């Protein structure tokens, strides 16, 4: 019996447990202090009413002989895949419905997709990064190299033609930095991937926060991307599905490597190892694309975007350098006075009772940076920024 020894190489992440411990200690010492948490990456607004209605209706159908559903298609029901297909058309991206695979969220597919790639691939991830990209590849034993994201490139690294890699992770709008690639920026990555026979894994989990039509919501807005990119998206941040679980993955049929169709590989993988997303959840996701659904989710996204603006405006007023906040729920700021990420965490907690996330928890280049999120309550965000303004 042999274990997968790669698991021994995983670095323990103490980021969120250390934050929780520090907050608990502070609360014990100062029970009178009202703490405001701007560190959370989870949504807080409830599901839109139209989604709740769809869930109830689908649950009723499951209790009636004539409309009961057992196993569904592993790649998702046609009604939802066609709704996603239409959604892409808003930006003139034409997909076939069988290029869309319904998932139980972006995280699962971002990890599972690696099943269809060989172990000898070199993987390029930006630093700082959403830790899932790194850990899933460590588990498989792949070689990982990093693309430096920093203040000189606005936390949007560009390809280096002297570096050879096979699998490239890009997340835009980015978690943790909130930075968003322009079409020109993404075009350089697509050109690199085509030239080097590499694959881009494009994480669009936060695309709904993009407000400018000039900025790409999908990698397929870039010419040639259908030959080199797989896209992952999710209803988690778009429609508050973090606890409901639904997403989708796009694998164009033109994506052929060593003569093999990656679309077919993924279909085979999914039909072998996955039994689909619950019917009830897929009906809930379908409701998101209805006219009323789009209206209702936009209200929630606007609520978070206003919070992001409140935070970003405060940084502007104080002359603090940051990325994000405009087309993203995240604000990634440079810690004032050259403080380290954890020093700044302690400073904010001890002086104004505001909690954020130390940037160093997302990679070496995150040291000296700090992430604030807009997923909280508006009044509390305003109060937190008033306290912040009084401190600096
Ligand atoms: N991708 C990024 C960049 C994320 O930040 C998250 C969640 O925070 C996910 C994917 C996971 O999304 P899901 O809830 O669909 O699994």
Short mmCIF file of C-alpha atoms and ligand atoms in Angstrom, two decimals:
data_model
loop_
_atom_site.label_atom_id
_atom_site.label_comp_id
_atom_site.label_asym_id
_atom_site.label_seq_id
_atom_site.Cartn_x
_atom_site.Cartn_y
_atom_site.Cartn_z
CA UNK A 1 0.00 0.00 0.00
CA UNK A 2 1.40 3.35 -0.99
CA UNK A 3 -0.10 6.69 -0.09
CA UNK A 4 0.03 9.65 -2.43
CA UNK A 5 3.16 11.18 -0.95
CA UNK A 6 2.50 14.43 -2.75
CA UNK A 7 0.00 15.22 0.01
CA UNK A 8 2.96 15.42 2.39
CA UNK A 9 4.32 18.27 0.29
CA UNK A 10 1.24 20.44 0.78
CA UNK A 11 1.89 23.48 2.88
CA UNK A 12 -0.51 23.83 5.78
CA UNK A 13 -2.59 26.94 5.43
CA UNK A 14 -3.01 28.74 8.70
CA UNK A 15 -4.35 31.92 7.13
CA UNK A 16 -8.03 31.78 8.07
CA UNK A 17 -7.50 29.79 11.28
CA UNK A 18 -4.93 32.36 12.49
CA UNK A 19 -7.33 35.20 11.65
CA UNK A 20 -10.12 33.46 13.59
CA UNK A 21 -7.79 32.85 16.56
CA UNK A 22 -6.61 36.47 16.67
CA UNK A 23 -10.18 37.78 16.43
CA UNK A 24 -11.35 35.41 19.21
CA UNK A 25 -8.49 36.53 21.50
CA UNK A 26 -9.24 40.19 20.81
CA UNK A 27 -12.97 39.72 21.48
CA UNK A 28 -12.21 37.98 24.76
CA UNK A 29 -10.01 40.88 25.89
CA UNK A 30 -12.35 43.60 24.57
CA UNK A 31 -15.91 42.24 24.63
CA UNK A 32 -17.25 45.81 24.36
CA UNK A 33 -15.57 46.43 20.97
CA UNK A 34 -17.72 46.06 17.89
CA UNK A 35 -15.65 44.17 15.30
CA UNK A 36 -16.33 44.62 11.59
CA UNK A 37 -15.24 41.80 9.31
CA UNK A 38 -14.13 42.83 5.83
CA UNK A 39 -12.18 39.65 5.28
CA UNK A 40 -14.87 37.28 4.12
CA UNK A 41 -14.90 35.85 0.61
CA UNK A 42 -18.43 34.47 0.97
CA UNK A 43 -21.58 36.25 -0.08
CA UNK A 44 -24.00 37.46 2.60
CA UNK A 45 -27.17 38.48 0.73
CA UNK A 46 -29.82 35.74 0.46
CA UNK A 47 -30.76 33.98 -2.79
CA UNK A 48 -32.86 36.15 -5.15
CA UNK A 49 -36.62 35.48 -4.76
CA UNK A 50 -36.93 34.09 -8.30
CA UNK A 51 -34.29 31.47 -7.50
CA UNK A 52 -36.10 30.44 -4.32
CA UNK A 53 -39.33 30.11 -6.31
CA UNK A 54 -37.59 27.90 -8.88
CA UNK A 55 -36.20 25.68 -6.10
CA UNK A 56 -39.68 25.26 -4.56
CA UNK A 57 -41.26 24.49 -7.92
CA UNK A 58 -38.58 21.94 -8.82
CA UNK A 59 -38.87 20.33 -5.36
CA UNK A 60 -42.62 19.94 -5.94
CA UNK A 61 -41.92 18.31 -9.32
CA UNK A 62 -39.62 15.80 -7.62
CA UNK A 63 -42.50 14.73 -5.39
CA UNK A 64 -44.86 13.91 -8.26
CA UNK A 65 -44.67 10.67 -10.24
CA UNK A 66 -45.04 12.31 -13.67
CA UNK A 67 -42.36 14.94 -13.15
CA UNK A 68 -39.94 13.08 -10.87
CA UNK A 69 -36.32 13.04 -12.11
CA UNK A 70 -33.71 10.40 -11.34
CA UNK A 71 -30.17 10.52 -12.68
CA UNK A 72 -29.79 13.43 -15.09
CA UNK A 73 -27.25 13.94 -17.87
CA UNK A 74 -23.77 14.12 -16.28
CA UNK A 75 -22.95 17.23 -18.33
CA UNK A 76 -26.13 19.05 -17.24
CA UNK A 77 -29.70 19.42 -18.47
CA UNK A 78 -30.15 20.98 -21.91
CA UNK A 79 -32.34 23.77 -20.47
CA UNK A 80 -29.45 25.08 -18.38
CA UNK A 81 -26.72 24.55 -20.96
CA UNK A 82 -28.83 26.44 -23.50
CA UNK A 83 -29.39 29.26 -21.00
CA UNK A 84 -25.61 29.53 -20.49
CA UNK A 85 -25.12 29.42 -24.25
CA UNK A 86 -27.48 32.42 -24.65
CA UNK A 87 -25.74 34.27 -21.82
CA UNK A 88 -22.44 34.06 -23.72
CA UNK A 89 -24.06 35.55 -26.81
CA UNK A 90 -24.41 38.90 -24.99
CA UNK A 91 -20.73 39.38 -25.71
CA UNK A 92 -20.96 37.71 -29.14
CA UNK A 93 -19.29 34.52 -27.91
CA UNK A 94 -20.84 31.64 -29.86
CA UNK A 95 -20.69 28.28 -28.13
CA UNK A 96 -22.39 24.98 -28.88
CA UNK A 97 -24.46 23.66 -25.98
CA UNK A 98 -22.24 20.55 -25.85
CA UNK A 99 -19.22 22.75 -25.20
CA UNK A 100 -20.80 23.68 -21.84
CA UNK A 101 -20.64 21.35 -18.83
CA UNK A 102 -22.69 22.07 -15.72
CA UNK A 103 -20.75 21.60 -12.48
CA UNK A 104 -21.34 21.81 -8.76
CA UNK A 105 -19.15 24.92 -8.68
CA UNK A 106 -15.92 26.22 -10.11
CA UNK A 107 -13.69 24.83 -7.36
CA UNK A 108 -14.47 21.18 -8.12
CA UNK A 109 -13.88 21.53 -11.85
CA UNK A 110 -10.73 23.62 -11.41
CA UNK A 111 -9.32 20.69 -9.46
CA UNK A 112 -10.88 17.85 -11.46
CA UNK A 113 -9.86 19.18 -14.87
CA UNK A 114 -6.30 18.12 -14.08
CA UNK A 115 -7.40 14.49 -14.61
CA UNK A 116 -7.22 15.02 -18.36
CA UNK A 117 -3.65 16.38 -18.36
CA UNK A 118 -0.38 14.49 -18.06
CA UNK A 119 1.77 14.74 -14.97
CA UNK A 120 4.81 16.04 -16.83
CA UNK A 121 3.25 19.39 -17.64
CA UNK A 122 4.82 22.49 -16.10
CA UNK A 123 2.19 24.68 -14.50
CA UNK A 124 2.36 28.47 -14.35
CA UNK A 125 0.41 30.23 -11.63
CA UNK A 126 0.48 33.90 -10.72
CA UNK A 127 1.79 34.89 -7.31
CA UNK A 128 -0.28 35.93 -5.29
CA UNK A 129 -2.92 33.36 -6.16
CA UNK A 130 -6.17 31.60 -5.24
CA UNK A 131 -4.55 28.65 -3.36
CA UNK A 132 -6.65 25.93 -5.11
CA UNK A 133 -4.56 26.21 -8.32
CA UNK A 134 -1.37 25.48 -6.41
CA UNK A 135 -2.59 22.78 -4.04
CA UNK A 136 -4.39 20.70 -6.70
CA UNK A 137 -1.17 20.53 -8.71
CA UNK A 138 0.98 19.77 -5.67
CA UNK A 139 -1.37 16.84 -4.95
CA UNK A 140 -0.73 15.51 -8.45
CA UNK A 141 3.03 16.11 -8.22
CA UNK A 142 3.30 18.58 -11.11
CA UNK A 143 6.08 21.13 -11.38
CA UNK A 144 4.81 24.63 -10.54
CA UNK A 145 6.43 27.88 -11.57
CA UNK A 146 5.23 31.36 -10.70
CA UNK A 147 4.49 34.52 -12.65
CA UNK A 148 5.25 37.53 -10.47
CA UNK A 149 2.32 39.85 -9.92
CA UNK A 150 3.33 43.08 -8.22
CA UNK A 151 2.79 46.83 -8.14
CA UNK A 152 4.97 47.36 -11.21
CA UNK A 153 2.62 45.29 -13.42
CA UNK A 154 -0.55 46.28 -11.56
CA UNK A 155 -0.80 42.66 -10.31
CA UNK A 156 -1.46 41.57 -13.92
CA UNK A 157 1.59 39.58 -15.04
CA UNK A 158 2.25 39.14 -18.75
CA UNK A 159 3.85 36.11 -20.40
CA UNK A 160 7.62 35.85 -20.58
CA UNK A 161 8.67 34.26 -23.86
CA UNK A 162 11.82 32.92 -22.20
CA UNK A 163 9.72 30.82 -19.81
CA UNK A 164 8.23 27.56 -21.07
CA UNK A 165 5.07 26.26 -19.44
CA UNK A 166 2.19 24.01 -20.48
CA UNK A 167 -0.74 24.88 -18.20
CA UNK A 168 -1.45 28.51 -17.32
CA UNK A 169 -3.92 29.71 -14.69
CA UNK A 170 -5.50 33.10 -15.18
CA UNK A 171 -8.18 34.53 -12.91
CA UNK A 172 -9.81 37.80 -14.02
CA UNK A 173 -11.25 39.66 -12.12
CA UNK A 174 -8.67 38.28 -9.76
CA UNK A 175 -8.96 36.84 -6.30
CA UNK A 176 -7.19 38.14 -4.21
CA UNK A 177 -6.07 41.28 -6.07
CA UNK A 178 -9.28 42.41 -7.80
CA UNK A 179 -7.17 43.28 -10.87
CA UNK A 180 -8.83 42.76 -14.28
CA UNK A 181 -7.13 42.02 -17.58
CA UNK A 182 -7.90 44.18 -20.60
CA UNK A 183 -8.41 42.54 -24.00
CA UNK A 184 -4.83 43.49 -24.90
CA UNK A 185 -3.50 41.86 -21.74
CA UNK A 186 -5.39 38.62 -22.34
CA UNK A 187 -4.45 38.61 -26.03
CA UNK A 188 -0.78 38.36 -25.05
CA UNK A 189 -1.54 35.24 -22.99
CA UNK A 190 -3.57 33.67 -25.80
CA UNK A 191 -0.74 34.37 -28.26
CA UNK A 192 1.76 32.81 -25.85
CA UNK A 193 -0.42 29.72 -25.34
CA UNK A 194 -0.93 29.22 -29.09
CA UNK A 195 2.79 29.64 -29.79
CA UNK A 196 3.87 27.29 -27.00
CA UNK A 197 1.10 24.70 -27.37
CA UNK A 198 -0.02 25.52 -23.81
CA UNK A 199 -3.49 25.47 -22.25
CA UNK A 200 -5.01 28.42 -20.37
CA UNK A 201 -7.33 27.57 -17.49
CA UNK A 202 -9.38 30.76 -17.23
CA UNK A 203 -11.25 31.33 -13.98
CA UNK A 204 -14.14 33.75 -14.60
CA UNK A 205 -15.81 33.27 -11.19
CA UNK A 206 -16.05 37.05 -10.70
CA UNK A 207 -16.96 38.09 -14.26
CA UNK A 208 -20.34 39.48 -13.16
CA UNK A 209 -18.55 42.33 -11.35
CA UNK A 210 -17.18 43.75 -14.61
CA UNK A 211 -18.99 46.97 -15.42
CA UNK A 212 -17.16 48.15 -18.53
CA UNK A 213 -18.16 46.56 -21.86
CA UNK A 214 -14.55 47.12 -22.96
CA UNK A 215 -13.23 44.60 -20.42
CA UNK A 216 -13.50 40.90 -21.28
CA UNK A 217 -15.93 38.79 -19.22
CA UNK A 218 -14.78 35.67 -21.03
CA UNK A 219 -11.47 34.53 -22.52
CA UNK A 220 -13.42 33.58 -25.65
CA UNK A 221 -13.77 37.27 -26.46
CA UNK A 222 -10.12 36.96 -27.49
CA UNK A 223 -9.44 35.65 -30.97
CA UNK A 224 -7.90 32.18 -30.97
CA UNK A 225 -8.84 31.40 -27.35
CA UNK A 226 -11.13 28.57 -28.49
CA UNK A 227 -7.96 26.76 -29.57
CA UNK A 228 -6.11 27.10 -26.27
CA UNK A 229 -8.42 27.85 -23.32
CA UNK A 230 -10.87 26.23 -20.94
CA UNK A 231 -13.14 28.56 -18.94
CA UNK A 232 -14.63 28.04 -15.49
CA UNK A 233 -17.50 30.02 -14.08
CA UNK A 234 -19.87 29.82 -11.18
CA UNK A 235 -23.19 31.04 -9.83
CA UNK A 236 -21.56 31.46 -6.40
CA UNK A 237 -20.69 35.14 -6.58
CA UNK A 238 -23.07 35.95 -9.44
CA UNK A 239 -26.24 34.81 -7.71
CA UNK A 240 -25.32 33.86 -4.15
CA UNK A 241 -24.95 30.10 -4.83
CA UNK A 242 -21.96 29.50 -2.52
CA UNK A 243 -24.12 27.15 -0.44
CA UNK A 244 -26.40 26.01 -3.29
CA UNK A 245 -23.53 24.88 -5.55
CA UNK A 246 -23.65 25.29 -9.30
CA UNK A 247 -21.23 26.40 -11.99
CA UNK A 248 -20.19 25.65 -15.54
CA UNK A 249 -17.07 24.80 -17.49
CA UNK A 250 -16.58 25.55 -21.18
CA UNK A 251 -14.40 23.31 -23.33
CA UNK A 252 -14.55 24.25 -27.00
CA UNK A 253 -14.56 21.40 -29.50
CA UNK A 254 -11.71 23.11 -31.33
CA UNK A 255 -9.49 22.42 -28.34
CA UNK A 256 -7.47 19.52 -29.68
CA UNK A 257 -4.11 18.48 -28.24
CA UNK A 258 -1.92 15.66 -29.60
CA UNK A 259 -4.85 14.83 -31.86
CA UNK A 260 -7.23 14.34 -28.92
CA UNK A 261 -10.38 16.38 -28.27
CA UNK A 262 -10.26 17.76 -24.71
CA UNK A 263 -14.04 18.20 -24.88
CA UNK A 264 -14.39 14.44 -25.41
CA UNK A 265 -11.83 13.69 -22.71
CA UNK A 266 -13.75 15.81 -20.21
CA UNK A 267 -17.10 14.28 -21.21
CA UNK A 268 -15.57 10.85 -20.65
CA UNK A 269 -14.12 11.95 -17.32
CA UNK A 270 -17.42 13.41 -16.14
CA UNK A 271 -19.56 10.46 -17.25
CA UNK A 272 -17.14 8.15 -15.41
CA UNK A 273 -16.61 10.06 -12.17
CA UNK A 274 -19.55 12.47 -11.81
CA UNK A 275 -23.30 11.98 -11.69
CA UNK A 276 -24.44 15.51 -12.34
CA UNK A 277 -25.82 18.46 -10.40
CA UNK A 278 -29.24 18.06 -8.72
CA UNK A 279 -32.22 18.87 -10.96
CA UNK A 280 -33.53 21.29 -8.33
CA UNK A 281 -30.25 23.24 -8.32
CA UNK A 282 -30.10 23.35 -12.13
CA UNK A 283 -33.64 24.79 -12.24
CA UNK A 284 -32.50 27.38 -9.65
CA UNK A 285 -29.54 28.28 -11.87
CA UNK A 286 -31.78 28.49 -14.94
CA UNK A 287 -33.92 31.09 -13.14
CA UNK A 288 -30.83 33.31 -12.80
CA UNK A 289 -30.84 33.79 -16.60
CA UNK A 290 -34.48 34.83 -16.85
CA UNK A 291 -35.22 38.53 -17.31
CA UNK A 292 -36.30 38.93 -13.69
CA UNK A 293 -33.44 36.76 -12.50
CA UNK A 294 -30.92 39.03 -14.21
CA UNK A 295 -32.61 42.06 -12.66
CA UNK A 296 -32.56 40.55 -9.19
CA UNK A 297 -28.94 39.41 -9.29
CA UNK A 298 -27.88 42.81 -10.63
CA UNK A 299 -29.39 44.42 -7.51
CA UNK A 300 -27.27 42.17 -5.30
CA UNK A 301 -24.11 42.70 -7.36
CA UNK A 302 -24.72 46.48 -7.23
CA UNK A 303 -25.02 46.28 -3.46
CA UNK A 304 -21.59 44.63 -3.21
CA UNK A 305 -20.15 46.96 -5.87
CA UNK A 306 -21.29 50.00 -3.85
CA UNK A 307 -19.50 48.59 -0.81
CA UNK A 308 -16.39 48.12 -2.96
CA UNK A 309 -16.65 51.75 -4.07
CA UNK A 310 -16.94 52.94 -0.47
CA UNK A 311 -13.70 51.12 0.34
CA UNK A 312 -11.92 52.20 -2.87
CA UNK A 313 -12.96 55.87 -2.36
CA UNK A 314 -11.49 55.76 1.14
CA UNK A 315 -8.18 54.46 -0.25
CA UNK A 316 -8.21 57.20 -2.90
CA UNK A 317 -8.82 59.86 -0.25
CA UNK A 318 -5.99 58.56 1.88
CA UNK A 319 -3.59 58.14 -1.03
CA UNK A 320 -3.22 54.41 -0.41
CA UNK A 321 -2.19 52.38 -3.48
CA UNK A 322 -4.56 49.54 -4.39
CA UNK A 323 -5.88 47.37 -7.17
CA UNK A 324 -9.46 46.14 -7.63
CA UNK A 325 -12.62 47.63 -6.19
CA UNK A 326 -13.98 48.82 -9.54
CA UNK A 327 -14.80 45.63 -11.42
CA UNK A 328 -14.31 43.32 -8.48
CA UNK A 329 -15.56 42.72 -4.93
CA UNK A 330 -11.94 42.75 -3.70
CA UNK A 331 -9.70 45.69 -2.80
CA UNK A 332 -6.02 44.82 -2.60
CA UNK A 333 -4.11 47.58 -0.86
CA UNK A 334 -0.50 48.31 -0.10
CA UNK A 335 -0.06 48.36 3.67
CA UNK A 336 0.80 51.91 4.80
CA UNK A 337 4.20 52.71 6.33
CA UNK A 338 5.77 49.56 4.89
CA UNK A 339 4.01 47.38 7.43
CA UNK A 340 3.99 43.64 6.80
CA UNK A 341 0.61 42.08 6.03
CA UNK A 342 0.27 40.60 9.52
CA UNK A 343 1.49 43.79 11.26
CA UNK A 344 -1.20 45.68 9.38
CA UNK A 345 -3.79 43.04 10.31
CA UNK A 346 -2.93 43.48 14.03
CA UNK A 347 -2.82 47.27 13.66
CA UNK A 348 -6.33 47.45 12.18
CA UNK A 349 -7.78 44.93 14.61
CA UNK A 350 -6.26 46.53 17.72
CA UNK A 351 -6.94 50.15 16.78
CA UNK A 352 -10.25 50.13 14.94
CA UNK A 353 -11.62 46.59 15.26
CA UNK A 354 -11.62 46.00 11.49
CA UNK A 355 -10.67 42.58 10.14
CA UNK A 356 -9.23 41.94 6.67
CA UNK A 357 -7.05 39.28 5.09
CA UNK A 358 -3.23 39.49 5.10
CA UNK A 359 -1.93 39.37 1.52
CA UNK A 360 1.03 37.19 2.49
CA UNK A 361 -1.45 34.31 2.87
CA UNK A 362 -1.84 34.25 -0.95
CA UNK A 363 1.84 33.95 -1.86
CA UNK A 364 5.28 35.50 -1.48
CA UNK A 365 4.35 38.60 -3.52
CA UNK A 366 1.37 39.23 -1.26
CA UNK A 367 3.65 40.29 1.60
CA UNK A 368 3.03 43.96 2.43
CA UNK A 369 -0.48 43.85 0.94
CA UNK A 370 -3.92 43.39 2.41
CA UNK A 371 -7.31 42.25 1.02
CA UNK A 372 -10.59 43.90 1.95
CA UNK A 373 -13.85 42.52 0.60
CA UNK A 374 -17.18 44.08 -0.22
CA UNK A 375 -19.35 41.08 0.61
CA UNK A 376 -20.44 42.51 3.97
CA UNK A 377 -23.20 44.77 5.14
CA UNK A 378 -23.29 48.33 3.74
CA UNK A 379 -23.72 50.20 7.05
CA UNK A 380 -20.86 48.21 8.57
CA UNK A 381 -18.65 48.88 5.54
CA UNK A 382 -19.32 52.63 5.89
CA UNK A 383 -18.59 52.48 9.63
CA UNK A 384 -15.36 50.50 9.01
CA UNK A 385 -14.18 53.09 6.46
CA UNK A 386 -15.00 55.97 8.84
CA UNK A 387 -12.86 54.32 11.48
CA UNK A 388 -10.14 53.74 8.85
CA UNK A 389 -10.23 57.40 7.78
CA UNK A 390 -9.79 58.54 11.37
CA UNK A 391 -6.78 56.28 11.80
CA UNK A 392 -4.75 57.45 8.76
N1 LIG B 1 -12.40 30.66 -8.20
C1 LIG B 1 -12.07 31.70 -7.42
C2 LIG B 1 -11.05 32.66 -7.90
C3 LIG B 1 -12.68 31.87 -6.17
O1 LIG B 1 -12.33 32.89 -5.40
C4 LIG B 1 -13.64 30.94 -5.75
C5 LIG B 1 -14.30 31.06 -4.44
O2 LIG B 1 -14.07 31.89 -3.63
C6 LIG B 1 -13.93 29.86 -6.59
C7 LIG B 1 -13.30 29.76 -7.81
C8 LIG B 1 -14.88 28.80 -6.15
O3 LIG B 1 -16.13 29.01 -6.61
P1 LIG B 1 -17.29 27.93 -6.36
O4 LIG B 1 -18.06 28.39 -5.17
O5 LIG B 1 -18.05 27.97 -7.62
O6 LIG B 1 -16.66 26.59 -6.14
#
